[in-house]
CSV table of N, CA and C in Angstrom, one decimal:
chain,number,residue,atom,x,y,z
N,1,UNK,N,15.1,25.2,5.9
N,1,UNK,CA,14.9,25.0,7.4
N,1,UNK,C,16.1,24.0,7.8
N,2,UNK,N,17.0,24.4,8.7
N,2,UNK,CA,17.9,23.6,9.3
N,2,UNK,C,17.4,22.9,10.5
N,3,UNK,N,17.6,21.5,10.6
N,3,UNK,CA,17.0,20.8,11.8
N,3,UNK,C,18.3,20.2,12.4
N,4,UNK,N,18.1,19.9,13.8
N,4,UNK,CA,19.0,19.1,14.5
N,4,UNK,C,18.4,17.8,14.7
N,5,UNK,N,19.1,16.7,14.5
N,5,UNK,CA,18.4,15.4,14.7
N,5,UNK,C,19.5,14.5,15.3
N,6,UNK,N,18.9,13.5,16.1
N,6,UNK,CA,19.8,12.6,16.8
N,6,UNK,C,19.0,11.4,17.2
N,7,UNK,N,19.7,10.4,17.5
N,7,UNK,CA,19.0,9.2,18.1
N,7,UNK,C,18.7,9.4,19.6
N,8,UNK,N,17.5,9.2,20.0
N,8,UNK,CA,17.2,9.4,21.4
N,8,UNK,C,17.3,8.0,22.0
N,9,UNK,N,17.8,8.0,23.3
N,9,UNK,CA,17.8,6.7,24.0
N,9,UNK,C,17.2,7.2,25.4
N,10,UNK,N,16.0,6.6,25.7
N,10,UNK,CA,15.2,6.9,26.7
N,10,UNK,C,15.1,5.7,27.7
N,11,UNK,N,15.6,5.9,28.9
N,11,UNK,CA,15.5,4.8,30.0
N,11,UNK,C,14.1,4.9,30.7
N,12,UNK,N,13.4,3.7,30.7
N,12,UNK,CA,12.1,3.6,31.2
N,12,UNK,C,11.9,2.2,31.7
N,13,UNK,N,11.4,2.0,32.8
N,13,UNK,CA,11.1,0.7,33.4
N,13,UNK,C,12.0,-0.4,33.1
N,14,UNK,N,13.4,0.0,33.4
N,14,UNK,CA,14.4,-0.9,33.2
N,14,UNK,C,14.7,-1.3,31.7
N,15,UNK,N,14.1,-0.5,30.8
N,15,UNK,CA,14.3,-0.8,29.4
N,15,UNK,C,15.0,0.4,28.8
N,16,UNK,N,15.7,0.3,27.7
N,16,UNK,CA,16.2,1.4,26.9
N,16,UNK,C,15.4,1.5,25.7
N,17,UNK,N,14.7,2.6,25.6
N,17,UNK,CA,13.8,2.9,24.3
N,17,UNK,C,14.6,3.7,23.3
N,18,UNK,N,14.4,3.5,22.2
N,18,UNK,CA,15.2,4.1,21.1
N,18,UNK,C,14.2,5.0,20.2
N,19,UNK,N,14.6,6.0,19.8
N,19,UNK,CA,13.8,6.9,19.0
N,19,UNK,C,14.6,7.9,18.1
N,20,UNK,N,13.9,8.7,17.4
N,20,UNK,CA,14.5,9.7,16.4
N,20,UNK,C,13.9,11.0,16.8
N,21,UNK,N,14.8,12.0,17.3
N,21,UNK,CA,14.4,13.2,17.5
N,21,UNK,C,14.9,14.3,16.5
N,22,UNK,N,14.0,15.1,15.9
N,22,UNK,CA,14.4,16.0,14.9
N,22,UNK,C,13.8,17.4,15.4
N,23,UNK,N,14.5,18.4,15.5
N,23,UNK,CA,14.1,19.7,16.1
N,23,UNK,C,14.5,20.7,15.0
N,24,UNK,N,13.6,21.4,14.3
N,24,UNK,CA,13.9,22.4,13.3
N,24,UNK,C,14.4,23.6,14.1
N,25,UNK,N,15.1,24.4,13.5
N,25,UNK,CA,15.6,25.6,14.1
N,25,UNK,C,14.5,26.6,14.4
N,26,UNK,N,14.4,27.2,15.6
N,26,UNK,CA,13.2,28.0,16.0
N,26,UNK,C,12.0,27.2,16.3
N,27,UNK,N,12.1,26.0,16.6
N,27,UNK,CA,10.8,25.2,16.9
N,27,UNK,C,10.0,25.8,18.0
N,28,UNK,N,8.7,25.7,17.8
N,28,UNK,CA,7.7,26.4,18.8
N,28,UNK,C,7.1,25.2,19.7
N,29,UNK,N,7.5,24.0,19.5
N,29,UNK,CA,7.0,22.9,20.4
N,29,UNK,C,7.6,21.6,19.9
N,30,UNK,N,7.3,20.6,20.6
N,30,UNK,CA,7.8,19.2,20.3
N,30,UNK,C,6.6,18.2,20.4
N,31,UNK,N,6.6,17.3,19.5
N,31,UNK,CA,5.4,16.4,19.5
N,31,UNK,C,6.1,15.0,19.7
N,32,UNK,N,5.7,14.2,20.7
N,32,UNK,CA,6.1,12.9,20.8
N,32,UNK,C,5.0,11.9,20.3
N,33,UNK,N,5.5,10.9,19.5
N,33,UNK,CA,4.5,10.0,18.9
N,33,UNK,C,4.5,8.7,19.7
N,34,UNK,N,3.3,8.3,20.0
N,34,UNK,CA,3.1,7.0,20.6
N,34,UNK,C,2.2,6.1,19.7
N,35,UNK,N,2.8,5.1,19.2
N,35,UNK,CA,2.1,4.2,18.3
N,35,UNK,C,1.6,2.9,18.9
N,36,UNK,N,0.7,2.4,18.2
N,36,UNK,CA,0.1,1.1,18.7
N,36,UNK,C,0.9,-0.1,18.4
N,37,UNK,N,0.4,-1.3,18.7
N,37,UNK,CA,1.1,-2.6,18.5
N,37,UNK,C,1.2,-2.7,16.9
N,38,UNK,N,2.2,-3.3,16.6
N,38,UNK,CA,2.5,-3.7,15.2
N,38,UNK,C,3.0,-2.6,14.3
N,39,UNK,N,3.3,-1.5,15.0
N,39,UNK,CA,3.8,-0.3,14.3
N,39,UNK,C,5.2,0.1,15.1
N,40,UNK,N,5.9,1.0,14.5
N,40,UNK,CA,7.3,1.4,15.2
N,40,UNK,C,7.5,2.8,14.7
N,41,UNK,N,8.7,3.3,15.2
N,41,UNK,CA,9.0,4.6,14.9
N,41,UNK,C,9.4,4.7,13.4
N,42,UNK,N,9.5,3.7,12.6
N,42,UNK,CA,9.7,3.7,11.2
N,42,UNK,C,8.4,3.6,10.4
N,43,UNK,N,7.3,3.7,11.0
N,43,UNK,CA,6.0,3.7,10.2
N,43,UNK,C,6.0,4.8,9.2
N,44,UNK,N,5.8,4.6,7.9
N,44,UNK,CA,5.8,5.6,7.0
N,44,UNK,C,4.6,6.6,7.2
N,45,UNK,N,3.5,6.2,7.8
N,45,UNK,CA,2.4,7.1,8.0
N,45,UNK,C,2.9,8.1,9.1
N,46,UNK,N,3.4,7.6,10.2
N,46,UNK,CA,3.8,8.6,11.3
N,46,UNK,C,5.0,9.4,10.8
N,47,UNK,N,5.9,8.9,10.0
N,47,UNK,CA,7.0,9.7,9.5
N,47,UNK,C,6.5,10.8,8.6
N,48,UNK,N,5.4,10.5,7.8
N,48,UNK,CA,4.9,11.6,6.9
N,48,UNK,C,4.2,12.6,7.8
N,49,UNK,N,3.6,12.3,9.0
N,49,UNK,CA,2.9,13.3,9.7
N,49,UNK,C,3.9,14.1,10.4
N,50,UNK,N,5.1,13.4,10.9
N,50,UNK,CA,6.1,14.1,11.5
N,50,UNK,C,6.7,15.2,10.7
N,51,UNK,N,7.0,14.7,9.3
N,51,UNK,CA,7.5,15.7,8.4
N,51,UNK,C,6.8,17.0,8.2
N,52,UNK,N,5.3,16.8,8.1
N,52,UNK,CA,4.5,18.0,8.0
N,52,UNK,C,4.6,18.9,9.3
N,53,UNK,N,4.7,18.2,10.5
N,53,UNK,CA,4.8,19.0,11.7
N,53,UNK,C,6.2,19.7,11.7
N,54,UNK,N,7.1,19.1,11.3
N,54,UNK,CA,8.4,19.7,11.2
N,54,UNK,C,8.4,21.0,10.4
N,55,UNK,N,7.7,20.8,9.2
N,55,UNK,CA,7.7,22.0,8.2
N,55,UNK,C,6.9,23.1,9.0
N,56,UNK,N,6.0,22.8,9.8
N,56,UNK,CA,5.2,23.8,10.6
N,56,UNK,C,5.9,24.3,11.8
N,57,UNK,N,7.2,23.9,12.0
N,57,UNK,CA,8.0,24.4,13.1
N,57,UNK,C,7.9,23.8,14.3
N,58,UNK,N,7.6,22.4,14.4
N,58,UNK,CA,7.5,21.5,15.6
N,58,UNK,C,8.6,20.5,15.6
N,59,UNK,N,9.2,20.3,16.7
N,59,UNK,CA,10.1,19.1,16.8
N,59,UNK,C,9.3,17.9,16.9
N,60,UNK,N,9.9,16.7,16.6
N,60,UNK,CA,9.3,15.5,16.7
N,60,UNK,C,10.1,14.4,17.3
N,61,UNK,N,9.6,13.7,18.1
N,61,UNK,CA,10.1,12.4,18.6
N,61,UNK,C,9.4,11.2,18.3
N,62,UNK,N,10.0,10.4,17.4
N,62,UNK,CA,9.2,9.2,17.0
N,62,UNK,C,10.0,8.1,17.8
N,63,UNK,N,9.4,7.3,18.7
N,63,UNK,CA,10.2,6.3,19.4
N,63,UNK,C,9.4,5.1,19.6
N,64,UNK,N,10.1,4.0,20.0
N,64,UNK,CA,9.2,2.7,20.2
N,64,UNK,C,8.9,2.6,21.7
N,65,UNK,N,7.7,2.2,22.0
N,65,UNK,CA,7.2,2.2,23.4
N,65,UNK,C,7.7,0.8,23.9
N,66,UNK,N,8.1,-0.2,23.1
N,66,UNK,CA,8.6,-1.5,23.4
N,66,UNK,C,10.0,-1.6,22.9
N,67,UNK,N,10.7,-2.5,23.6
N,67,UNK,CA,12.1,-2.9,23.1
N,67,UNK,C,11.9,-3.9,22.0
N,68,UNK,N,12.9,-4.3,21.3
N,68,UNK,CA,12.8,-5.2,20.2
N,68,UNK,C,12.4,-6.5,20.6
N,69,UNK,N,12.9,-7.0,21.8
N,69,UNK,CA,12.7,-8.2,22.4
N,69,UNK,C,11.1,-8.2,22.9
N,70,UNK,N,10.7,-7.2,23.5
N,70,UNK,CA,9.2,-7.1,23.9
N,70,UNK,C,8.3,-7.1,22.8
N,71,UNK,N,8.8,-6.5,21.6
N,71,UNK,CA,7.9,-6.6,20.4
N,71,UNK,C,7.8,-8.0,19.9
N,72,UNK,N,8.9,-8.8,20.0
N,72,UNK,CA,8.9,-10.1,19.5
N,72,UNK,C,8.0,-10.9,20.4
N,73,UNK,N,8.0,-10.7,21.7
N,73,UNK,CA,7.3,-11.5,22.6
N,73,UNK,C,5.8,-11.1,22.4
N,74,UNK,N,5.5,-9.8,22.2
N,74,UNK,CA,4.1,-9.3,22.0
N,74,UNK,C,3.4,-9.9,20.7
N,75,UNK,N,4.3,-10.0,19.7
N,75,UNK,CA,3.8,-10.5,18.4
N,75,UNK,C,3.3,-12.0,18.5
N,76,UNK,N,3.8,-12.7,19.6
N,76,UNK,CA,3.3,-14.0,19.9
N,76,UNK,C,2.2,-14.1,21.0
N,77,UNK,N,2.4,-13.4,22.1
N,77,UNK,CA,1.5,-13.4,23.2
N,77,UNK,C,0.6,-12.3,23.4
N,78,UNK,N,0.8,-11.2,22.7
N,78,UNK,CA,0.0,-9.9,22.8
N,78,UNK,C,-0.1,-9.4,24.3
N,79,UNK,N,1.0,-9.8,25.1
N,79,UNK,CA,1.0,-9.3,26.4
N,79,UNK,C,1.3,-7.9,26.8
N,80,UNK,N,1.9,-7.2,25.8
N,80,UNK,CA,2.3,-5.8,26.1
N,80,UNK,C,1.3,-4.8,25.5
N,81,UNK,N,0.7,-5.1,24.3
N,81,UNK,CA,0.0,-4.2,23.4
N,81,UNK,C,-1.1,-3.4,24.2
N,82,UNK,N,-1.7,-4.2,25.1
N,82,UNK,CA,-2.8,-3.5,25.9
N,82,UNK,C,-2.5,-3.1,27.4
N,83,UNK,N,-1.1,-3.2,27.7
N,83,UNK,CA,-0.6,-2.8,28.9
N,83,UNK,C,-0.5,-1.4,29.0
N,84,UNK,N,-1.6,-0.7,29.2
N,84,UNK,CA,-1.7,0.9,29.1
N,84,UNK,C,-0.8,1.4,30.2
N,85,UNK,N,-0.9,0.9,31.4
N,85,UNK,CA,0.0,1.5,32.5
N,85,UNK,C,1.5,1.4,32.0
N,86,UNK,N,2.0,0.3,31.4
N,86,UNK,CA,3.3,0.3,31.0
N,86,UNK,C,3.6,1.3,29.9
N,87,UNK,N,2.8,1.3,28.9
N,87,UNK,CA,2.9,2.2,27.8
N,87,UNK,C,2.8,3.7,28.3
N,88,UNK,N,2.0,4.0,29.1
N,88,UNK,CA,1.9,5.3,29.8
N,88,UNK,C,3.1,5.7,30.5
N,89,UNK,N,3.7,4.9,31.3
N,89,UNK,CA,4.9,5.2,32.0
N,89,UNK,C,6.0,5.5,31.0
N,90,UNK,N,6.1,4.7,30.0
N,90,UNK,CA,7.1,4.8,29.1
N,90,UNK,C,7.0,6.2,28.3
N,91,UNK,N,5.8,6.6,28.0
N,91,UNK,CA,5.5,7.9,27.3
N,91,UNK,C,5.8,9.0,28.4
N,92,UNK,N,5.5,8.8,29.6
N,92,UNK,CA,5.9,9.9,30.6
N,92,UNK,C,7.5,10.1,30.6
N,93,UNK,N,8.1,9.0,30.5
N,93,UNK,CA,9.7,8.9,30.5
N,93,UNK,C,10.0,9.7,29.3
N,94,UNK,N,9.4,9.6,28.2
N,94,UNK,CA,9.8,10.4,27.0
N,94,UNK,C,9.5,11.8,27.1
N,95,UNK,N,8.4,12.1,27.8
N,95,UNK,CA,8.1,13.5,28.0
N,95,UNK,C,9.1,14.1,28.9
N,96,UNK,N,9.6,13.3,30.1
N,96,UNK,CA,10.5,13.8,30.9
N,96,UNK,C,11.9,14.0,30.2
N,97,UNK,N,12.3,13.2,29.3
N,97,UNK,CA,13.5,13.1,28.6
N,97,UNK,C,13.5,14.4,27.7
N,98,UNK,N,12.3,14.7,27.0
N,98,UNK,CA,12.2,15.9,26.3
N,98,UNK,C,12.5,17.2,27.2
N,99,UNK,N,12.0,17.1,28.5
N,99,UNK,CA,12.2,18.2,29.3
N,99,UNK,C,13.6,18.3,29.8
N,100,UNK,N,14.4,17.4,29.7
N,100,UNK,CA,15.8,17.4,30.1
N,100,UNK,C,16.7,17.6,28.9
N,101,UNK,N,16.3,17.6,27.7
N,101,UNK,CA,17.1,17.7,26.6
N,101,UNK,C,17.3,19.2,26.2
N,102,UNK,N,18.4,19.7,26.0
N,102,UNK,CA,18.7,21.0,25.7
N,102,UNK,C,18.0,21.7,24.5
N,103,UNK,N,17.7,20.8,23.5
N,103,UNK,CA,16.9,21.4,22.3
N,103,UNK,C,15.4,21.5,22.6
N,104,UNK,N,14.9,20.8,23.6
N,104,UNK,CA,13.4,20.7,23.7
N,104,UNK,C,13.0,21.2,25.1
N,105,UNK,N,13.9,21.4,26.0
N,105,UNK,CA,13.5,21.6,27.5
N,105,UNK,C,12.6,22.8,27.6
N,106,UNK,N,12.7,23.8,26.8
N,106,UNK,CA,11.8,25.0,27.0
N,106,UNK,C,10.6,24.9,26.1
N,107,UNK,N,10.5,23.8,25.4
N,107,UNK,CA,9.4,23.8,24.5
N,107,UNK,C,8.1,23.1,25.0
N,108,UNK,N,6.9,23.6,24.7
N,108,UNK,CA,5.6,22.9,25.1
N,108,UNK,C,5.6,21.6,24.3
N,109,UNK,N,5.0,20.6,25.0
N,109,UNK,CA,4.9,19.2,24.4
N,109,UNK,C,3.5,18.8,23.9
N,110,UNK,N,3.4,18.2,22.8
N,110,UNK,CA,2.2,17.7,22.4
N,110,UNK,C,2.4,16.0,22.2
N,111,UNK,N,1.4,15.3,22.4
N,111,UNK,CA,1.4,13.8,22.2
N,111,UNK,C,0.6,13.4,21.0
N,112,UNK,N,1.1,12.6,20.2
N,112,UNK,CA,0.2,12.2,19.1
N,112,UNK,C,0.1,10.6,19.2
N,113,UNK,N,-1.0,10.2,19.5
N,113,UNK,CA,-1.1,8.7,19.8
N,113,UNK,C,-2.1,8.0,18.8
N,114,UNK,N,-1.6,6.9,18.4
N,114,UNK,CA,-2.4,6.0,17.5
N,114,UNK,C,-2.7,4.7,18.1
N,115,UNK,N,-3.9,4.2,17.9
N,115,UNK,CA,-4.4,2.9,18.5
N,115,UNK,C,-4.1,2.9,20.0
N,116,UNK,N,-3.4,1.9,20.5
N,116,UNK,CA,-3.3,2.0,22.0
N,116,UNK,C,-2.3,3.0,22.5
N,117,UNK,N,-1.6,3.7,21.6
N,117,UNK,CA,-0.8,4.7,21.8
N,117,UNK,C,-1.6,5.9,22.3
N,118,UNK,N,-2.8,6.1,21.9
N,118,UNK,CA,-3.7,7.2,22.2
N,118,UNK,C,-4.1,7.0,23.7
N,119,UNK,N,-4.3,5.9,24.1
N,119,UNK,CA,-4.6,5.7,25.5
N,119,UNK,C,-3.3,6.0,26.4
N,120,UNK,N,-2.2,5.6,26.0
N,120,UNK,CA,-0.9,5.9,26.6
N,120,UNK,C,-0.8,7.5,26.7
N,121,UNK,N,-1.0,8.1,25.6
N,121,UNK,CA,-1.0,9.6,25.6
N,121,UNK,C,-1.8,10.2,26.5
N,122,UNK,N,-3.0,9.7,26.7
N,122,UNK,CA,-4.0,10.3,27.8
N,122,UNK,C,-3.4,10.1,29.1
N,123,UNK,N,-2.9,8.9,29.5
N,123,UNK,CA,-2.3,8.7,30.7
N,123,UNK,C,-1.0,9.6,31.0
N,124,UNK,N,-0.1,9.8,30.0
N,124,UNK,CA,0.9,10.6,30.1
N,124,UNK,C,0.6,12.1,30.3
N,125,UNK,N,-0.4,12.5,29.6
N,125,UNK,CA,-0.8,13.9,29.8
N,125,UNK,C,-1.5,14.1,31.2
N,126,UNK,N,-2.1,13.1,31.7
N,126,UNK,CA,-2.7,13.2,33.1
N,126,UNK,C,-1.6,13.4,34.1
N,127,UNK,N,-0.4,12.6,33.8
N,127,UNK,CA,0.6,12.5,34.8
N,127,UNK,C,1.5,13.7,34.7
N,128,UNK,N,1.6,14.5,33.5
N,128,UNK,CA,2.4,15.6,33.3
N,128,UNK,C,1.6,16.7,32.8
N,129,UNK,N,0.6,17.3,33.5
N,129,UNK,CA,-0.3,18.3,33.0
N,129,UNK,C,0.4,19.7,32.7
N,130,UNK,N,1.5,19.9,33.5
N,130,UNK,CA,2.1,21.1,33.4
N,130,UNK,C,3.1,21.2,32.2
N,131,UNK,N,3.4,20.0,31.6
N,131,UNK,CA,4.2,19.9,30.5
N,131,UNK,C,3.6,19.5,29.2
N,132,UNK,N,2.6,18.7,29.2
N,132,UNK,CA,1.8,18.3,27.9
N,132,UNK,C,0.7,19.3,27.8
N,133,UNK,N,0.7,19.9,26.5
N,133,UNK,CA,-0.2,21.0,26.3
N,133,UNK,C,-1.3,20.4,25.3
N,134,UNK,N,-1.0,19.3,24.6
N,134,UNK,CA,-2.1,18.8,23.5
N,134,UNK,C,-1.9,17.4,23.4
N,135,UNK,N,-3.0,16.7,23.1
N,135,UNK,CA,-3.1,15.3,22.8
N,135,UNK,C,-3.9,15.1,21.6
N,136,UNK,N,-3.3,14.4,20.5
N,136,UNK,CA,-4.0,14.1,19.4
N,136,UNK,C,-4.2,12.6,19.2
N,137,UNK,N,-5.4,12.0,18.9
N,137,UNK,CA,-5.7,10.6,18.8
N,137,UNK,C,-6.0,10.5,17.3
N,138,UNK,N,-5.2,9.5,16.7
N,138,UNK,CA,-5.5,9.0,15.3
N,138,UNK,C,-5.9,7.6,15.4
N,139,UNK,N,-7.2,7.3,15.1
N,139,UNK,CA,-7.6,6.0,15.2
N,139,UNK,C,-7.3,5.4,16.5
N,140,UNK,N,-7.5,6.0,17.5
N,140,UNK,CA,-7.1,5.6,18.9
N,140,UNK,C,-8.1,4.8,19.7
N,141,UNK,N,-7.5,4.4,20.8
N,141,UNK,CA,-8.3,3.7,21.9
N,141,UNK,C,-8.4,4.4,23.2
N,142,UNK,N,-8.9,5.7,23.3
N,142,UNK,CA,-8.9,6.4,24.4
N,142,UNK,C,-9.7,5.7,25.5
N,143,UNK,N,-10.6,4.8,25.1
N,143,UNK,CA,-11.4,4.0,26.1
N,143,UNK,C,-10.5,3.2,27.0
N,144,UNK,N,-9.3,2.9,26.7
N,144,UNK,CA,-8.5,2.0,27.5
N,144,UNK,C,-7.7,2.9,28.5
N,145,UNK,N,-7.7,4.2,28.4
N,145,UNK,CA,-7.0,5.0,29.4
N,145,UNK,C,-7.5,5.0,30.7
């Protein structure tokens, strides 16, 4: 299975978020990952899930909801990890980015949220009901949405 992959750069809230987009040939959908605090797009667990999804014919977007500097501040102050409106807006920006990308524009989108990322996924799905077709929560905090 041949895949197209690239580094995603998503503008949101005055920040530039970085991610990894991989779209297998003939993809039937795309899944954006929203992780919780202390995790990143480099998480071995999320990368393993993404690989299984790609083998099943789904594109994946693993990206960081916070910038490197925001992560640094959050590690000390915890000021961003529970800012669900911020995380939700950034996930909406990722959904919109997928809608404007040639490889994913025509594909339905699913959101995979872990921890506080699950709450952000619910917020984004509510903001983009015509675009987001599924939300999966792994060990999430949907109560924060």
